[in-house]
Coordinates of C-alpha atoms and ligand atoms in Angstrom, one line a residue:
X16 CA 0.0 0.0 0.0
X17 CA 2.9 2.4 0.8
X18 CA 4.1 2.3 -2.7
X19 CA 0.7 3.1 -4.1
X20 CA 0.3 6.0 -1.6
X21 CA 3.7 7.4 -2.6
X22 CA 2.8 7.0 -6.3
X23 CA -0.4 8.8 -5.8
X24 CA 1.3 11.7 -4.0
X25 CA 3.9 11.9 -6.8
X26 CA 1.1 12.1 -9.3
X27 CA -0.7 14.8 -7.3
X28 CA 2.5 16.8 -6.9
X29 CA 3.3 16.4 -10.5
X30 CA 0.1 18.1 -11.7
X31 CA 0.5 21.6 -13.2
X32 CA -0.7 24.4 -11.0
X33 CA -3.6 26.2 -12.6
X34 CA -5.1 29.4 -11.4
X35 CA -8.7 29.7 -10.4
X36 CA -9.2 32.1 -13.3
X37 CA -8.0 29.4 -15.7
X38 CA -10.1 26.8 -14.0
X39 CA -13.2 28.9 -14.3
X40 CA -12.8 28.9 -18.1
X41 CA -14.8 25.6 -17.7
X42 CA -18.4 26.9 -17.9
X43 CA -19.6 23.8 -16.0
X44 CA -17.2 24.3 -13.1
X45 CA -19.7 25.5 -10.5
X46 CA -22.1 22.7 -11.4
X47 CA -19.4 20.1 -11.2
X48 CA -18.1 21.2 -7.8
X49 CA -21.3 22.3 -6.1
X50 CA -23.6 19.7 -4.5
X51 CA -26.6 20.1 -2.2
X52 CA -27.4 17.7 0.7
X53 CA -31.1 17.8 1.6
X54 CA -33.1 15.9 4.1
X55 CA -36.5 15.2 5.5
X56 CA -39.7 14.0 3.7
X57 CA -39.1 14.3 0.0
X58 CA -35.8 16.1 0.8
X59 CA -37.8 19.3 1.4
X60 CA -37.2 19.9 5.1
X61 CA -33.9 21.7 4.6
X62 CA -30.5 21.4 3.1
X63 CA -27.0 22.8 2.5
X64 CA -25.2 23.7 -0.7
X65 CA -21.5 22.7 -0.6
X66 CA -19.7 24.8 -3.2
X67 CA -16.0 23.9 -3.7
X68 CA -15.8 25.6 -7.1
X69 CA -13.5 28.4 -5.8
X70 CA -10.9 25.9 -4.7
X71 CA -8.2 24.6 -7.0
X72 CA -9.8 21.1 -7.4
X73 CA -10.0 20.0 -11.0
X74 CA -10.6 16.8 -12.8
X75 CA -7.0 15.6 -13.1
X76 CA -6.4 16.4 -9.4
X77 CA -9.6 14.7 -8.4
X78 CA -8.6 11.6 -10.4
X79 CA -5.2 11.6 -8.5
X80 CA -6.8 12.1 -5.1
X81 CA -9.3 9.3 -5.8
X82 CA -6.3 7.1 -6.5
X83 CA -4.8 8.2 -3.2
X84 CA -8.0 7.5 -1.4
X85 CA -8.0 4.0 -2.9
X86 CA -4.4 3.5 -2.0
X87 CA -5.2 4.5 1.6
X88 CA -8.2 2.1 1.5
X89 CA -10.7 4.9 2.3
X90 CA -13.7 2.7 1.7
X91 CA -12.3 -0.1 3.9
X92 CA -11.5 2.4 6.7
X93 CA -14.9 4.0 6.4
X94 CA -16.6 0.6 6.6
X95 CA -14.5 -0.1 9.7
X96 CA -15.5 3.2 11.3
X97 CA -19.2 2.6 10.7
X98 CA -19.2 -1.0 11.8
X99 CA -17.8 -0.3 15.2
X100 CA -14.3 -1.9 14.5
X101 CA -11.5 -0.9 16.9
X102 CA -10.0 1.7 14.6
X103 CA -8.7 3.8 17.4
X104 CA -5.7 1.4 17.5
X105 CA -3.6 3.1 20.1
X106 CA -6.4 3.0 22.7
X107 CA -7.9 -0.3 21.4
X108 CA -11.4 1.3 20.9
X109 CA -14.0 1.8 18.3
X110 CA -15.1 5.3 17.4
X111 CA -18.9 5.2 17.5
X112 CA -20.2 8.7 17.4
X113 CA -22.3 7.9 14.4
X114 CA -24.1 5.1 16.3
X115 CA -25.5 7.9 18.5
X116 CA -27.5 9.0 15.5
X117 CA -28.5 5.5 14.3
X118 CA -25.6 4.7 11.9
X119 CA -23.3 1.9 13.1
X120 CA -23.1 -1.5 14.6
X121 CA -26.6 -2.8 15.5
X122 CA -25.7 -3.4 19.2
X123 CA -24.1 0.1 19.5
X124 CA -27.2 1.8 17.9
X125 CA -29.5 -0.1 20.2
X126 CA -27.4 0.9 23.2
X127 CA -27.4 4.5 22.1
X128 CA -31.2 4.4 21.7
X129 CA -31.6 3.0 25.2
X130 CA -29.3 5.7 26.7
X131 CA -31.2 8.4 24.7
X132 CA -34.5 7.1 26.1
X133 CA -33.0 7.4 29.6
X134 CA -31.9 11.0 28.9
X135 CA -35.2 11.9 27.4
X136 CA -37.1 10.6 30.5
X137 CA -34.9 12.8 32.7
X138 CA -35.2 15.9 30.5
X139 CA -39.0 15.5 30.3
X140 CA -39.2 14.9 34.1
X141 CA -37.3 18.0 34.8
X142 CA -39.5 20.0 32.4
X143 CA -42.6 18.6 34.2
X144 CA -41.2 19.8 37.6
X145 CA -40.1 16.5 39.1
X146 CA -37.0 18.2 40.5
X147 CA -39.0 21.3 41.5
X148 CA -38.8 24.5 39.6
X149 CA -35.8 24.5 37.3
X150 CA -35.0 27.8 35.6
X151 CA -31.3 27.6 35.3
X152 CA -28.6 25.0 34.4
X153 CA -24.9 25.5 35.1
X154 CA -23.2 23.0 32.7
X155 CA -19.7 22.3 33.9
X156 CA -17.3 20.6 31.5
X157 CA -14.3 21.4 29.2
X158 CA -13.1 20.6 25.7
X159 CA -15.5 18.1 24.0
X160 CA -17.7 18.1 27.2
X161 CA -18.4 21.8 26.8
X162 CA -17.7 23.1 23.2
X163 CA -20.5 21.1 21.6
X164 CA -23.2 22.0 24.1
X165 CA -22.1 25.6 24.1
X166 CA -22.3 25.8 20.3
X167 CA -25.7 24.1 20.0
X168 CA -27.3 26.0 22.8
X169 CA -26.1 29.3 21.3
X170 CA -27.2 28.3 17.8
X171 CA -30.6 26.9 18.7
X172 CA -32.1 28.7 21.7
X173 CA -32.1 32.3 20.6
X174 CA -35.9 32.2 20.1
X175 CA -36.9 29.6 22.6
X176 CA -35.1 28.7 25.8
X177 CA -36.9 26.3 28.1
X178 CA -34.1 26.5 30.7
X179 CA -31.4 29.2 30.9
X180 CA -28.1 27.4 30.5
X181 CA -24.6 28.6 31.3
X182 CA -21.7 26.5 30.1
X183 CA -18.6 26.9 32.4
X184 CA -15.3 25.4 31.3
X185 CA -12.4 27.4 32.6
X186 CA -10.8 26.7 36.0
X187 CA -10.5 30.5 36.4
X188 CA -13.1 31.0 39.1
X189 CA -14.4 34.1 37.4
X190 CA -16.1 31.9 34.8
X191 CA -18.1 30.1 37.5
X192 CA -18.7 33.3 39.4
X193 CA -20.3 34.9 36.3
X194 CA -22.7 31.9 36.1
X195 CA -23.5 32.1 39.8
X196 CA -24.3 35.8 39.3
X197 CA -26.9 35.0 36.6
X198 CA -28.6 32.1 38.4
X199 CA -30.9 31.7 41.4
X200 CA -29.5 28.7 43.4
X201 CA -33.0 27.7 44.4
X202 CA -34.0 27.0 40.8
X203 CA -30.6 25.9 39.5
X204 CA -29.4 22.5 38.4
X205 CA -25.8 21.6 37.8
X206 CA -24.6 19.3 35.1
X207 CA -21.2 17.8 35.6
X208 CA -20.0 16.7 32.1
X209 CA -16.9 14.7 32.0
X210 CA -16.2 11.5 30.0
X211 CA -13.5 10.4 32.5
X212 CA -15.1 12.2 35.6
X213 CA -11.5 13.1 36.6
X214 CA -10.7 16.3 34.7
X215 CA -9.3 18.6 37.4
X216 CA -10.9 21.8 36.0
X217 CA -14.4 20.2 35.8
X218 CA -14.2 18.5 39.2
X219 CA -12.9 21.6 40.9
X220 CA -15.6 23.7 39.4
X221 CA -18.2 21.1 40.3
X222 CA -17.2 21.1 44.0
X223 CA -17.4 25.0 44.0
X224 CA -20.8 24.7 42.5
X225 CA -21.9 22.3 45.2
X226 CA -20.6 24.8 47.8
X227 CA -22.4 27.7 46.2
X228 CA -25.7 25.7 46.3
X229 CA -25.2 24.7 49.9
X230 CA -24.1 28.2 51.0
X231 CA -27.3 29.6 49.4
X232 CA -29.9 27.5 51.1
X233 CA -30.0 24.3 49.0
X234 CA -30.3 21.5 51.6
X235 CA -29.1 18.7 49.3
X236 CA -26.7 20.2 46.7
X237 CA -25.9 16.7 45.3
X238 CA -29.6 16.4 44.7
X239 CA -29.3 19.2 42.1
X240 CA -26.6 17.5 40.1
X241 CA -26.9 15.5 36.8
X242 CA -23.7 13.7 35.7
X243 CA -22.9 13.2 32.0
X244 CA -20.1 10.7 31.8
X245 CA -18.6 7.5 30.3
X246 CA -17.6 6.7 33.9
X247 CA -20.9 6.3 35.7
X248 CA -19.4 4.4 38.7
X249 CA -17.1 7.4 39.4
X250 CA -20.1 9.7 39.3
X251 CA -22.0 7.6 41.8
X252 CA -18.9 7.4 44.0
X253 CA -18.6 11.2 43.8
X254 CA -22.1 11.5 45.1
X255 CA -24.5 11.7 42.2
X256 CA -27.6 9.6 42.6
X257 CA -27.6 7.0 39.9
X258 CA -31.0 8.1 38.6
X259 CA -29.4 11.3 37.6
X260 CA -26.3 9.8 36.0
X261 CA -26.6 9.8 32.2
X262 CA -23.9 7.5 30.8
X263 CA -22.4 7.3 27.3
X264 CA -20.2 4.7 25.8
X265 CA -16.4 4.7 26.1
X266 CA -16.2 4.4 22.3
X267 CA -17.6 7.9 21.8
X268 CA -14.7 10.3 21.8
X269 CA -14.9 13.5 23.8
X270 CA -14.8 15.8 20.8
X271 CA -17.4 13.6 19.1
X272 CA -19.8 13.4 22.0
X273 CA -22.4 16.1 21.5
X274 CA -24.8 13.4 20.2
X275 CA -24.6 11.5 23.5
X276 CA -25.6 12.4 27.0
X277 CA -23.1 15.3 26.7
X278 CA -25.9 16.9 24.7
X279 CA -28.2 16.9 27.8
X280 CA -28.2 20.7 28.2
X281 CA -29.2 21.1 24.5
X282 CA -32.2 18.9 25.1
X283 CA -33.0 20.7 28.3
X284 CA -32.7 24.2 26.9
X285 CA -34.1 23.6 23.4
X286 CA -36.4 20.7 24.0
X287 CA -36.1 17.0 23.2
X288 CA -37.5 17.4 19.7
X289 CA -34.7 19.8 18.8
X290 CA -32.1 17.4 20.1
X291 CA -33.6 14.7 17.9
X292 CA -33.7 17.0 14.9
X293 CA -30.0 17.6 15.4
X294 CA -29.4 13.9 15.4
X295 CA -31.5 13.5 12.2
X296 CA -29.5 16.1 10.4
X297 CA -26.3 14.4 11.3
X298 CA -27.8 11.0 10.3
X299 CA -28.6 12.5 6.8
X300 CA -24.9 13.4 6.5
X301 CA -23.8 10.0 7.8
X302 CA -26.0 8.2 5.1
X303 CA -24.4 10.4 2.4
X304 CA -20.9 9.7 3.7
X305 CA -21.5 6.0 3.9
X306 CA -23.1 5.6 0.5
X307 CA -21.1 7.9 -1.7
X308 CA -17.7 7.2 -3.1
X309 CA -15.0 9.3 -4.7
X310 CA -15.3 13.0 -5.5
X311 CA -19.1 13.0 -5.0
X312 CA -18.5 12.3 -1.3
X313 CA -18.8 15.8 0.2
X314 CA -16.5 15.2 3.1
X315 CA -13.9 13.3 1.1
X316 CA -13.9 16.0 -1.6
X317 CA -13.3 18.6 1.1
X318 CA -10.4 16.5 2.4
X319 CA -8.9 16.3 -1.1
X320 CA -8.8 20.1 -1.1
X321 CA -7.5 20.2 2.5
X322 CA -4.7 17.8 1.6
X323 CA -3.8 19.8 -1.5
X324 CA -3.5 23.1 0.3
X325 CA -1.7 21.6 3.3
X326 CA 0.7 19.3 1.5
X327 CA 1.1 20.7 -2.0
X328 CA 0.6 24.5 -1.5
X329 CA 2.2 24.5 2.0
X330 CA -0.7 26.2 3.8
X331 CA -0.2 26.0 7.5
X332 CA -3.7 27.2 8.5
X333 CA -7.3 26.8 7.4
X334 CA -9.9 29.5 8.2
X335 CA -13.7 29.2 8.8
X336 CA -15.8 32.3 8.8
X337 CA -19.5 31.9 9.7
X338 CA -21.6 34.7 8.3
X339 CA -24.3 34.0 10.8
X340 CA -24.3 34.9 14.5
X341 CA -26.1 31.6 15.3
X342 CA -22.8 29.8 14.2
X343 CA -20.4 32.2 15.9
X344 CA -19.1 29.4 18.1
X345 CA -18.6 26.9 15.2
X346 CA -14.9 27.8 14.5
X347 CA -14.0 27.3 18.2
X348 CA -15.7 23.9 18.0
X349 CA -13.9 23.0 14.8
X350 CA -10.6 23.9 16.4
X351 CA -10.8 21.0 18.9
X352 CA -12.4 18.6 16.4
X353 CA -9.8 19.1 13.7
X354 CA -6.6 19.9 15.7
X355 CA -7.1 17.5 18.5
X356 CA -7.9 14.8 16.0
X357 CA -5.3 15.4 13.3
X358 CA -2.6 17.4 15.1
X359 CA -0.4 14.3 15.0
X360 CA 3.2 13.6 14.0
X361 CA 3.2 9.7 13.7
X362 CA 1.0 7.4 11.7
X363 CA -1.5 4.9 13.2
X364 CA 1.4 2.4 12.9
X365 CA 3.7 4.6 14.9
X366 CA 5.9 5.7 12.0
X367 CA 6.9 9.4 11.5
X368 CA 4.5 11.1 9.1
X369 CA 6.0 12.1 5.7
X370 CA 4.7 15.6 5.6
X371 CA 2.3 18.1 7.2
X372 CA -0.7 16.8 9.0
X373 CA -3.5 19.0 10.5
X374 CA -3.3 22.7 9.6
X375 CA -4.2 25.3 12.3
X376 CA -7.9 25.8 12.2
X377 CA -9.0 29.3 13.0
X378 CA -11.7 31.8 12.1
X379 CA -14.6 33.8 13.4
X380 CA -17.8 35.4 12.5
X381 CA -18.5 37.5 9.4
X382 CA -18.7 40.4 8.7
X383 CA -16.6 41.1 11.8
X384 CA -13.6 39.3 10.3
X385 CA -13.5 41.7 7.4
X386 CA -12.6 44.4 9.8
X387 CA -9.9 42.5 11.6
X388 CA -8.1 39.8 9.7
X389 CA -9.2 39.8 6.1
X390 CA -6.3 42.2 5.2
X391 CA -3.9 39.2 5.6
X392 CA -6.2 36.9 3.7
X393 CA -6.3 39.3 0.7
X394 CA -2.7 40.8 0.7
X395 CA -0.7 38.8 3.2
X396 CA 2.2 36.4 2.4
X397 CA 0.3 33.4 3.7
X398 CA -2.0 31.4 1.4
X399 CA -5.0 30.6 3.6
X400 CA -7.9 28.6 2.3
X401 CA -11.2 30.0 3.7
X402 CA -14.5 28.3 4.4
X403 CA -17.6 30.6 4.3
X404 CA -20.8 29.3 6.0
X405 CA -24.0 31.3 5.6
X406 CA -27.7 30.9 5.7
X407 CA -30.3 32.0 3.1
X408 CA -32.9 32.5 5.8
X409 CA -32.0 35.3 8.3
X410 CA -31.8 34.6 12.0
X411 CA -33.3 38.0 12.8
X412 CA -36.5 39.9 12.3
X413 CA -35.1 43.3 11.6
X414 CA -35.0 45.2 8.3
X415 CA -34.1 42.7 5.5
X416 CA -31.2 45.1 4.7
X417 CA -29.2 43.5 7.6
X418 CA -29.2 40.0 6.1
X419 CA -28.8 41.3 2.5
X420 CA -25.6 43.1 3.6
X421 CA -24.4 40.1 5.5
X422 CA -24.9 37.7 2.5
X423 CA -23.5 40.0 -0.2
X424 CA -20.4 40.6 1.9
X425 CA -20.0 36.8 2.3
X426 CA -20.2 36.2 -1.4
X427 CA -18.1 39.3 -2.2
X428 CA -15.2 38.1 0.0
X429 CA -14.9 34.8 -1.8
X430 CA -15.1 36.5 -5.2
X431 CA -12.4 39.1 -4.2
X432 CA -10.1 36.5 -2.8
X433 CA -10.4 34.6 -6.1
X434 CA -10.3 37.6 -8.6
X435 CA -7.8 39.9 -7.0
X436 CA -7.0 43.1 -8.9
X437 CA -5.6 46.6 -8.1
X438 CA -7.7 49.3 -6.4
X439 CA -5.6 52.2 -7.6
X440 CA -7.0 54.5 -10.3
X441 CA -4.2 53.7 -12.6
X442 CA -4.2 50.0 -11.5
X443 CA -0.5 50.1 -10.7
X444 CA -0.2 50.8 -7.0
X445 CA 1.6 47.9 -5.4
X446 CA 0.0 48.7 -2.0
X447 CA -3.4 48.4 -3.6
X448 CA -2.6 45.2 -5.5
X449 CA -4.6 42.1 -4.7
X450 CA -2.9 38.9 -6.0
X451 CA -6.2 36.9 -6.1
X452 CA -6.2 33.2 -6.9
X453 CA -6.9 32.7 -3.2
X454 CA -9.2 29.8 -2.6
X455 CA -12.5 29.5 -0.7
X456 CA -15.3 27.1 -0.2
X457 CA -18.9 28.0 0.6
X458 CA -21.5 26.2 2.6
X459 CA -24.9 27.9 2.0
X460 CA -27.6 26.6 4.3
X461 CA -31.3 27.0 3.7
X462 CA -31.6 28.0 7.4
X463 CA -29.7 27.4 10.6
X464 CA -31.9 25.0 12.5
X465 CA -31.2 21.9 14.5
X466 CA -31.0 19.5 11.6
X467 CA -28.7 21.9 9.7
X468 CA -26.4 22.2 12.7
X469 CA -26.3 18.4 13.0
X470 CA -25.5 18.0 9.3
X471 CA -22.7 20.6 9.4
X472 CA -21.0 19.1 12.4
X473 CA -21.3 15.6 11.0
X474 CA -19.8 16.9 7.7
X475 CA -16.8 18.2 9.6
X476 CA -16.4 15.0 11.7
X477 CA -16.3 13.0 8.4
X478 CA -14.0 15.6 6.8
X479 CA -11.7 15.2 9.7
X480 CA -11.8 11.4 9.4
X481 CA -11.2 11.5 5.7
X482 CA -8.2 13.7 6.2
X483 CA -6.9 11.2 8.8
X484 CA -7.3 8.3 6.3
X485 CA -5.4 10.2 3.6
X486 CA -2.7 11.0 6.1
X487 CA -2.5 7.5 7.6
X488 CA -3.0 8.8 11.2
X489 CA -5.3 7.9 14.0
X490 CA -7.7 10.8 14.6
X491 CA -9.3 9.4 17.8
X492 CA -6.5 9.5 20.4
X493 CA -5.1 12.6 22.0
X494 CA -1.9 11.7 24.0
X495 CA -0.6 15.2 23.2
X496 CA -2.7 16.6 26.1
X497 CA -1.2 14.4 28.7
X498 CA 2.3 15.8 29.3
X499 CA 1.2 19.2 30.4
X500 CA -1.4 17.8 32.7
X501 CA 1.3 15.6 34.3
X502 CA 3.7 18.4 34.8
X503 CA 1.0 20.5 36.3
X504 CA 0.4 17.8 38.8
X505 CA 4.2 17.5 39.5
X506 CA 4.4 21.2 40.2
X507 CA 1.2 21.1 42.3
X508 CA 2.7 18.2 44.3
X509 CA 5.6 20.4 45.4
X510 CA 7.6 20.3 42.3
X511 CA 7.8 24.1 42.1
X512 CA 11.5 23.7 41.5
X513 CA 10.6 21.7 38.4
X514 CA 9.0 24.7 36.9
X515 CA 11.9 26.9 38.0
X516 CA 14.4 24.3 36.7
X517 CA 12.6 24.4 33.3
X518 CA 12.5 28.2 33.3
X519 CA 16.2 28.5 34.4
X520 CA 17.2 26.0 31.7
X521 CA 15.3 28.2 29.2
X522 CA 17.1 31.3 30.4
X523 CA 20.5 29.5 30.2
X524 CA 19.8 28.5 26.7
X525 CA 18.5 31.8 25.7
X526 CA 20.9 34.1 27.6
X527 CA 20.9 36.5 24.7
X528 CA 17.2 37.1 25.4
X529 CA 17.8 38.1 29.0
Ligands
F6P611 O1 -7.5 16.9 27.7 C1 -8.2 16.8 26.5 C2 -9.5 16.1 26.8 O2 -9.4 14.8 27.1 C3 -10.5 16.3 25.6 O3 -10.2 15.3 24.6 C4 -11.8 16.2 26.3 O4 -12.8 16.6 25.4 C5 -11.5 17.1 27.5 O5 -10.2 16.9 27.8 C6 -12.4 16.8 28.7 O6 -12.3 15.5 29.1 P1 -13.4 14.9 30.0 O7 -14.7 14.9 29.2 O8 -13.0 13.5 30.3 O9 -13.5 15.7 31.2

C-alpha cells in the first residue's frame, strides 16, 4: 500500500498548478463542484449547498486524489469506522459517534437508543417539575464536554429557551462566578459533564458549584446534580444519585460526544425534539458519507482540497468564517475537532508522518472578520484557504437590509479572494494590489436549525476522518494533552523547583534574550 500511496502523491505533486481564473474557463465548473445535501420528507425539510468551485480542485487532481483514497483504503477504513471496529488502534477502541444517531453496529445503535431514552425521560421529568422549579442549568465541562453543548445552545435557543443554560469550562473562578451571578440557586441544576469524571478543572468547578448551592440554602446540593459521563461508577462514587447519571459509551470520543448524554443541556434548553432533529441532520450526512464514493462524497472532496492546500501548497492554516451569529461558536468547536484529531506527527502504525498533518484551524464570524483579519487573507504572504458558511434564511426579524448586507459581503469576499486586482485609479499601485487566486469554499444553508447544525457538524467529523485516512493517522486519540497535565500535577505536588528548573534552563539556553 505504501508504494501506491507514494505513487499517488507523486502524481498529485506532478500536476500543473492552474489558477482559479484558468479553471473557471470551464463553464460547468460551478455545477461540477457544487452539491446540495437535503433531508426530510421528500428532501424538502432543509439542506446545505456545498460549493467547492472556488478551490483549485479540478478533474486531473480529483482523479489523482481518488487514486490516493484508494491506495489508503478509504472505503475499507470508512466501513471499519461505521461497523464499530476498533480503529482507534492506540487505545484499542472503536469510534462510535455515528451510532449515537443511528448509523453503526446494531448493538451500538441499540445501546445509544436506550441511553437516549433514559436521557429523554430525565429531560422531560425536569420540564414537568419532578425536580422542582428549574429555571437555570450550570453545565460544567471542558473541551468536548463543553464546546458542543455551548455551540448548540447558542445556535438553537435564541428564540426559545426552556431553561437558561450557562456553560462553564475554565478553572478561572471568574467563569463560574459569572454563572452564579446569573442564576438563582433555588432553581438551578448543575450538570457535571466529564467523560472520565477526573478532569481537574471540571471536578474543581463542580465542587465549588456544590458549595455555592449549599451556601445559598440548598439543603441537598448533590440532589441538584446531573452527571454526564462514560464513567458512571465514578459519578455515583462522587455523590450523584444513579437516577441522575446519564452514561455514554467509552467508544464515543470527547470531541465527538455532542450526540450522546453530553448533549443533555441542549435537550433541556431547546427541547427533546430539537435534540432529535439535530441527530437527524447528522444522520442524513452519515448516510451520504456511507453511501457515496470518490469526489461525489462531500467530506472526502473537502479532504482532497484540504490535503492539496496543506501538503502541496504549504498552507499552515485553514480559516472558517461563519456569516451568521447563530454559528459564531462553530470555529471554536472545529478547532478541537480538527486539531485534537489530526494534530499528530506519527501514523497509526507509529511511523513518523512524511509531511504536514492538520493545519491550524482558526476563524470567526462575518462580517466582523473583514474588519480585523481579512487584510492578511487578501494581501498577506500566507495562502489561507477559507470556508464561508452562511444561511439564506435570516436569524433576525429586523429590516431585511441586515441579512442582505451580510450575505452580499460573504459572497463578495470569496469573489475578491479569487479575482484579486488593483484598487488604484491607474491600476498600478503595489500597496493596492490584490494577488487573487486565493481559494475559498462556501456552505450555503437554507436556514440554521437543529438539523442543519447536525449535518454541518457531522460533515466536519467525516471531513476530519477522511483527512486522517489520507494522512494515515489515528484521529481518535489525544496523547498530546497528557504531558502538560502531568507536569501541572508534578508542580502542584511540590515540584515548584521543576517549573523553576525548566525556566532557568530556558534562560540559560537563551541568555541573549535576557
Ligand atoms: O485533555 C483533552 C480532553 O481529554 C479532551 O479530549 C476532552 O474533550 C476534554 O479533555 C475533557 O475530558 P473529560 O470529558 O474526560 O472531562
